[in-house]
Amino acid sequence: MKKKYPLKKDVTTIDGIISASYEVVSGEAGEVRAWERDLSLHDPNAVYSFQEEINGRLQQVAMPLKDFHKETDTLVSKTAFYESEINKEVRVFGNIAHVWSTYETRLVKNGPVVRRGINSIQLYYSADRWWIVSWTFDKERGDRKIPQTFDRN
């Protein structure tokens, strides 16, 4: 039986929607990700934004959710990918929220951490549920460590 999205547990709380987001992207190499579930978490115009090295310079790249899914499919077709949240800071005002979500990435389930970073996630509340409207993220680099305030370790 096909699941109907969104799942109530995914969208009624901020914790639920962020947890669902990490679950969707994580899995073994070649494992089909639940993009239908992911689409149900996001506003139809949601955007992903990150820094990428282009011609030797870090540049900000923004893309619609479906393009992010295609990029992820290319990555996970050959590589396992597990991302988990290690810390979260949430600020809410009215019907909007901002989440700072510190993450760890592993390329083997329960394996060593290969990357850490912070997701900056913007959400809004409408129609009795939360919606993700944008993600901006950056990874830890040698010269830029995650500040202690964002790292529970």
Short mmCIF file of C-alpha atoms in Angstrom, two decimals:
data_model
loop_
_atom_site.label_atom_id
_atom_site.label_comp_id
_atom_site.label_asym_id
_atom_site.label_seq_id
_atom_site.Cartn_x
_atom_site.Cartn_y
_atom_site.Cartn_z
CA MET A 1 0.00 0.00 0.00
CA LYS A 2 1.40 3.37 -1.01
CA LYS A 3 1.88 5.89 1.81
CA LYS A 4 -0.06 9.13 1.65
CA TYR A 5 2.00 12.21 2.24
CA PRO A 6 2.43 14.30 4.19
CA LEU A 7 2.58 12.06 7.24
CA LYS A 8 1.01 13.88 10.19
CA LYS A 9 4.05 13.07 12.38
CA ASP A 10 6.29 14.75 9.79
CA VAL A 11 4.62 18.15 9.61
CA THR A 12 2.81 18.96 12.86
CA THR A 13 5.99 19.88 14.78
CA ILE A 14 9.32 21.46 13.89
CA ASP A 15 11.16 18.46 15.38
CA GLY A 16 9.06 16.13 13.22
CA ILE A 17 9.68 17.96 9.94
CA ILE A 18 13.44 18.28 10.54
CA SER A 19 13.73 14.60 11.53
CA ALA A 20 11.80 13.57 8.42
CA SER A 21 14.15 15.64 6.25
CA TYR A 22 17.21 13.82 7.57
CA GLU A 23 15.48 10.44 7.18
CA VAL A 24 14.63 11.13 3.53
CA VAL A 25 18.19 11.88 2.39
CA SER A 26 19.83 9.03 4.33
CA GLY A 27 20.31 5.51 3.00
CA GLU A 28 22.49 2.97 1.27
CA ALA A 29 24.11 3.42 -2.13
CA GLY A 30 21.56 2.95 -4.90
CA GLU A 31 18.63 3.09 -2.46
CA VAL A 32 15.79 5.15 -3.92
CA ARG A 33 15.09 8.12 -1.69
CA ALA A 34 11.50 8.98 -0.70
CA TRP A 35 11.30 12.19 -2.72
CA GLU A 36 7.50 12.18 -2.62
CA ARG A 37 7.74 12.37 1.18
CA ASP A 38 10.36 15.13 0.91
CA LEU A 39 8.17 17.15 -1.46
CA SER A 40 5.37 16.94 1.12
CA LEU A 41 7.63 18.65 3.70
CA HIS A 42 8.45 21.63 1.52
CA ASP A 43 6.67 24.62 0.08
CA PRO A 44 6.32 24.09 -3.71
CA ASN A 45 8.80 26.94 -4.27
CA ALA A 46 11.37 25.79 -1.70
CA VAL A 47 15.03 26.50 -2.44
CA TYR A 48 18.32 24.85 -1.44
CA SER A 49 21.38 27.06 -1.25
CA PHE A 50 25.01 26.14 -0.56
CA GLN A 51 28.56 27.11 -1.36
CA GLU A 52 30.41 25.24 -4.09
CA GLU A 53 33.86 25.72 -5.49
CA ILE A 54 33.53 26.97 -9.07
CA ASN A 55 36.65 27.95 -11.03
CA GLY A 56 38.70 27.94 -7.83
CA ARG A 57 36.32 30.24 -5.90
CA LEU A 58 33.59 29.50 -3.40
CA GLN A 59 30.30 30.70 -4.83
CA GLN A 60 26.76 30.52 -3.50
CA VAL A 61 24.52 28.22 -5.53
CA ALA A 62 20.73 28.12 -5.20
CA MET A 63 18.43 25.55 -6.75
CA PRO A 64 14.82 24.41 -6.59
CA LEU A 65 14.03 21.29 -4.57
CA LYS A 66 13.60 19.03 -7.61
CA ASP A 67 17.09 19.96 -8.87
CA PHE A 68 18.49 19.19 -5.41
CA HIS A 69 16.81 15.77 -5.63
CA LYS A 70 18.51 15.11 -9.00
CA GLU A 71 21.91 16.14 -7.59
CA THR A 72 21.37 13.87 -4.58
CA ASP A 73 20.29 10.94 -6.78
CA THR A 74 23.58 11.23 -8.69
CA LEU A 75 25.57 11.20 -5.44
CA VAL A 76 23.72 8.34 -3.76
CA SER A 77 23.57 6.11 -6.83
CA LYS A 78 27.16 5.06 -5.99
CA THR A 79 27.68 6.18 -2.38
CA ALA A 80 25.85 5.48 0.85
CA PHE A 81 24.93 8.70 2.62
CA TYR A 82 23.75 9.12 6.19
CA GLU A 83 23.16 12.53 7.69
CA SER A 84 22.04 13.06 11.27
CA GLU A 85 21.36 16.03 13.45
CA ILE A 86 23.62 16.51 16.47
CA ASN A 87 22.26 19.85 17.71
CA LYS A 88 19.30 22.10 17.00
CA GLU A 89 18.48 25.69 17.89
CA VAL A 90 14.97 26.88 17.07
CA ARG A 91 13.53 30.41 17.07
CA VAL A 92 9.84 31.01 16.42
CA PHE A 93 7.92 34.23 15.93
CA GLY A 94 4.26 34.05 14.98
CA ASN A 95 3.97 31.68 12.03
CA ILE A 96 7.65 31.68 11.02
CA ALA A 97 10.58 29.72 12.38
CA HIS A 98 14.31 29.50 11.89
CA VAL A 99 16.25 26.34 12.73
CA TRP A 100 20.02 26.06 13.05
CA SER A 101 20.60 22.32 12.64
CA THR A 102 24.15 21.04 13.16
CA TYR A 103 24.73 17.80 11.25
CA GLU A 104 27.19 14.95 10.80
CA THR A 105 27.59 12.99 7.58
CA ARG A 106 28.69 9.36 7.31
CA LEU A 107 29.27 7.32 4.17
CA VAL A 108 28.78 4.04 6.05
CA LYS A 109 25.84 3.52 8.40
CA ASN A 110 27.19 4.02 11.95
CA GLY A 111 30.63 4.58 10.40
CA PRO A 112 33.08 7.41 10.98
CA VAL A 113 31.98 11.02 10.54
CA VAL A 114 33.34 12.36 7.22
CA ARG A 115 31.81 15.83 7.31
CA ARG A 116 30.04 18.19 9.67
CA GLY A 117 28.19 21.38 9.02
CA ILE A 118 25.21 23.55 9.80
CA ASN A 119 21.87 23.75 8.03
CA SER A 120 20.00 27.05 8.27
CA ILE A 121 16.36 26.14 7.68
CA GLN A 122 13.45 28.55 7.30
CA LEU A 123 9.88 27.40 7.87
CA TYR A 124 6.37 28.79 8.08
CA TYR A 125 3.17 27.49 9.66
CA SER A 126 0.00 27.38 7.57
CA ALA A 127 -3.03 25.08 7.22
CA ASP A 128 -2.30 23.33 10.55
CA ARG A 129 1.23 22.27 9.61
CA TRP A 130 4.82 23.38 9.12
CA TRP A 131 6.36 23.93 5.67
CA ILE A 132 10.06 24.23 4.84
CA VAL A 133 10.63 27.19 2.53
CA SER A 134 14.44 27.19 2.30
CA TRP A 135 17.69 25.54 3.30
CA THR A 136 21.09 27.15 3.31
CA PHE A 137 23.98 25.03 4.47
CA ASP A 138 27.71 25.07 4.80
CA LYS A 139 30.23 22.49 5.87
CA GLU A 140 33.01 22.71 8.38
CA ARG A 141 36.41 23.40 6.84
CA GLY A 142 39.93 23.40 8.24
CA ASP A 143 39.87 27.15 8.81
CA ARG A 144 36.20 27.26 9.86
CA LYS A 145 35.13 24.99 12.71
CA ILE A 146 31.59 24.76 14.03
CA PRO A 147 31.28 27.19 16.96
CA GLN A 148 30.84 25.58 20.38
CA THR A 149 27.38 27.15 20.68
CA PHE A 150 26.22 24.96 17.75
CA ASP A 151 28.05 21.76 18.83
CA ARG A 152 26.78 19.65 21.70
CA ASN A 153 29.91 17.45 21.53
#
